[in-house]
mmCIF file of C-alpha atoms in Angstrom:
data_model
loop_
_atom_site.group_PDB
_atom_site.id
_atom_site.type_symbol
_atom_site.label_atom_id
_atom_site.label_comp_id
_atom_site.label_asym_id
_atom_site.label_seq_id
_atom_site.Cartn_x
_atom_site.Cartn_y
_atom_site.Cartn_z
ATOM 1 C CA UNK A 1079 -9.747 -12.620 -1.371
ATOM 2 C CA UNK A 1080 -10.463 -9.506 -0.333
ATOM 3 C CA UNK A 1081 -14.045 -7.662 -2.002
ATOM 4 C CA UNK A 1082 -15.462 -4.832 -0.022
ATOM 5 C CA UNK A 1083 -14.277 -6.903 2.853
ATOM 6 C CA UNK A 1084 -10.533 -6.569 3.874
ATOM 7 C CA UNK A 1085 -8.573 -9.771 5.680
ATOM 8 C CA UNK A 1086 -7.054 -8.074 9.299
ATOM 9 C CA UNK A 1087 -9.960 -6.293 9.820
ATOM 10 C CA UNK A 1088 -13.084 -7.651 8.640
ATOM 11 C CA UNK A 1089 -12.525 -11.014 9.190
ATOM 12 C CA UNK A 1090 -9.423 -13.239 9.302
ATOM 13 C CA UNK A 1091 -7.413 -15.034 6.398
ATOM 14 C CA UNK A 1092 -6.302 -18.060 6.883
ATOM 15 C CA UNK A 1093 -5.247 -21.352 4.628
ATOM 16 C CA UNK A 1094 -6.023 -24.063 4.620
ATOM 17 C CA UNK A 1095 -5.692 -27.906 4.403
ATOM 18 C CA UNK A 1096 -9.145 -29.872 3.908
ATOM 19 C CA UNK A 1097 -9.075 -33.203 3.863
ATOM 20 C CA UNK A 1098 -12.461 -35.177 3.292
ATOM 21 C CA UNK A 1099 -13.477 -39.163 4.170
ATOM 22 C CA UNK A 1100 -14.073 -41.310 0.782
ATOM 23 C CA UNK A 1101 -18.057 -40.074 0.140
ATOM 24 C CA UNK A 1102 -18.630 -36.944 1.989
ATOM 25 C CA UNK A 1103 -19.411 -34.449 -0.190
ATOM 26 C CA UNK A 1104 -19.996 -31.306 2.497
ATOM 27 C CA UNK A 1105 -17.334 -29.965 4.713
ATOM 28 C CA UNK A 1106 -18.202 -26.556 6.943
ATOM 29 C CA UNK A 1107 -15.595 -24.353 7.920
ATOM 30 C CA UNK A 1108 -15.767 -21.472 9.874
ATOM 31 C CA UNK A 1109 -13.957 -18.508 9.308
ATOM 32 C CA UNK A 1110 -13.884 -15.538 12.097
ATOM 33 C CA UNK A 1111 -15.192 -12.361 11.875
ATOM 34 C CA UNK A 1112 -13.739 -9.144 13.148
ATOM 35 C CA UNK A 1113 -16.026 -6.762 14.607
ATOM 36 C CA UNK A 1114 -15.440 -2.994 14.952
ATOM 37 C CA UNK A 1115 -16.455 0.184 16.029
ATOM 38 C CA UNK A 1116 -17.363 1.312 12.179
ATOM 39 C CA UNK A 1117 -20.868 1.080 10.394
ATOM 40 C CA UNK A 1118 -19.890 -0.312 7.610
ATOM 41 C CA UNK A 1119 -22.929 -1.981 6.047
ATOM 42 C CA UNK A 1120 -22.534 -5.224 5.310
ATOM 43 C CA UNK A 1121 -19.407 -6.163 3.237
ATOM 44 C CA UNK A 1122 -18.018 -9.372 1.245
ATOM 45 C CA UNK A 1123 -14.555 -11.631 0.239
ATOM 46 C CA UNK A 1124 -14.240 -15.117 -1.502
ATOM 47 C CA UNK A 1125 -12.565 -17.826 -0.455
ATOM 48 C CA UNK A 1126 -11.360 -20.414 -3.523
ATOM 49 C CA UNK A 1127 -10.777 -23.632 -2.927
ATOM 50 C CA UNK A 1128 -7.945 -25.243 -5.195
ATOM 51 C CA UNK A 1129 -5.591 -28.266 -5.708
ATOM 52 C CA UNK A 1130 -8.696 -30.583 -5.262
ATOM 53 C CA UNK A 1131 -6.878 -34.612 -5.506
ATOM 54 C CA UNK A 1132 -9.081 -37.712 -6.002
ATOM 55 C CA UNK A 1133 -12.020 -34.955 -7.155
ATOM 56 C CA UNK A 1134 -13.468 -32.257 -9.147
ATOM 57 C CA UNK A 1135 -14.822 -29.221 -7.896
ATOM 58 C CA UNK A 1136 -18.413 -28.180 -9.210
ATOM 59 C CA UNK A 1137 -17.601 -24.567 -8.278
ATOM 60 C CA UNK A 1138 -14.010 -23.911 -6.691
ATOM 61 C CA UNK A 1139 -14.923 -20.005 -5.063
ATOM 62 C CA UNK A 1140 -18.379 -18.933 -2.867
ATOM 63 C CA UNK A 1141 -18.599 -15.214 -2.005
ATOM 64 C CA UNK A 1142 -18.861 -14.521 1.805
ATOM 65 C CA UNK A 1143 -21.030 -11.533 2.992
ATOM 66 C CA UNK A 1144 -20.629 -10.425 5.954
ATOM 67 C CA UNK A 1145 -23.898 -8.345 7.536
ATOM 68 C CA UNK A 1146 -23.316 -5.540 9.119
ATOM 69 C CA UNK A 1147 -22.373 -6.617 12.387
ATOM 70 C CA UNK A 1148 -20.399 -3.770 13.586
ATOM 71 C CA UNK A 1149 -22.553 -0.552 14.002
ATOM 72 C CA UNK A 1150 -24.209 -1.256 17.628
ATOM 73 C CA UNK A 1151 -20.836 -2.201 19.893
#
């Protein structure tokens, strides 16, 4: 979900199904950050996990910070 960062201009938004193997407790997923030539400072957006099957989510929302990636382009 957008915060100060906006989907389509600061990061690529997507819906993904994640499947963990039995006993697996973590997963890494890359989110594409989109650069432009506008100096904006740090920006944030959130990632939400939902509808777990056979598991309990300790925390279903994570806040992501994009550290100023635009200034020197």
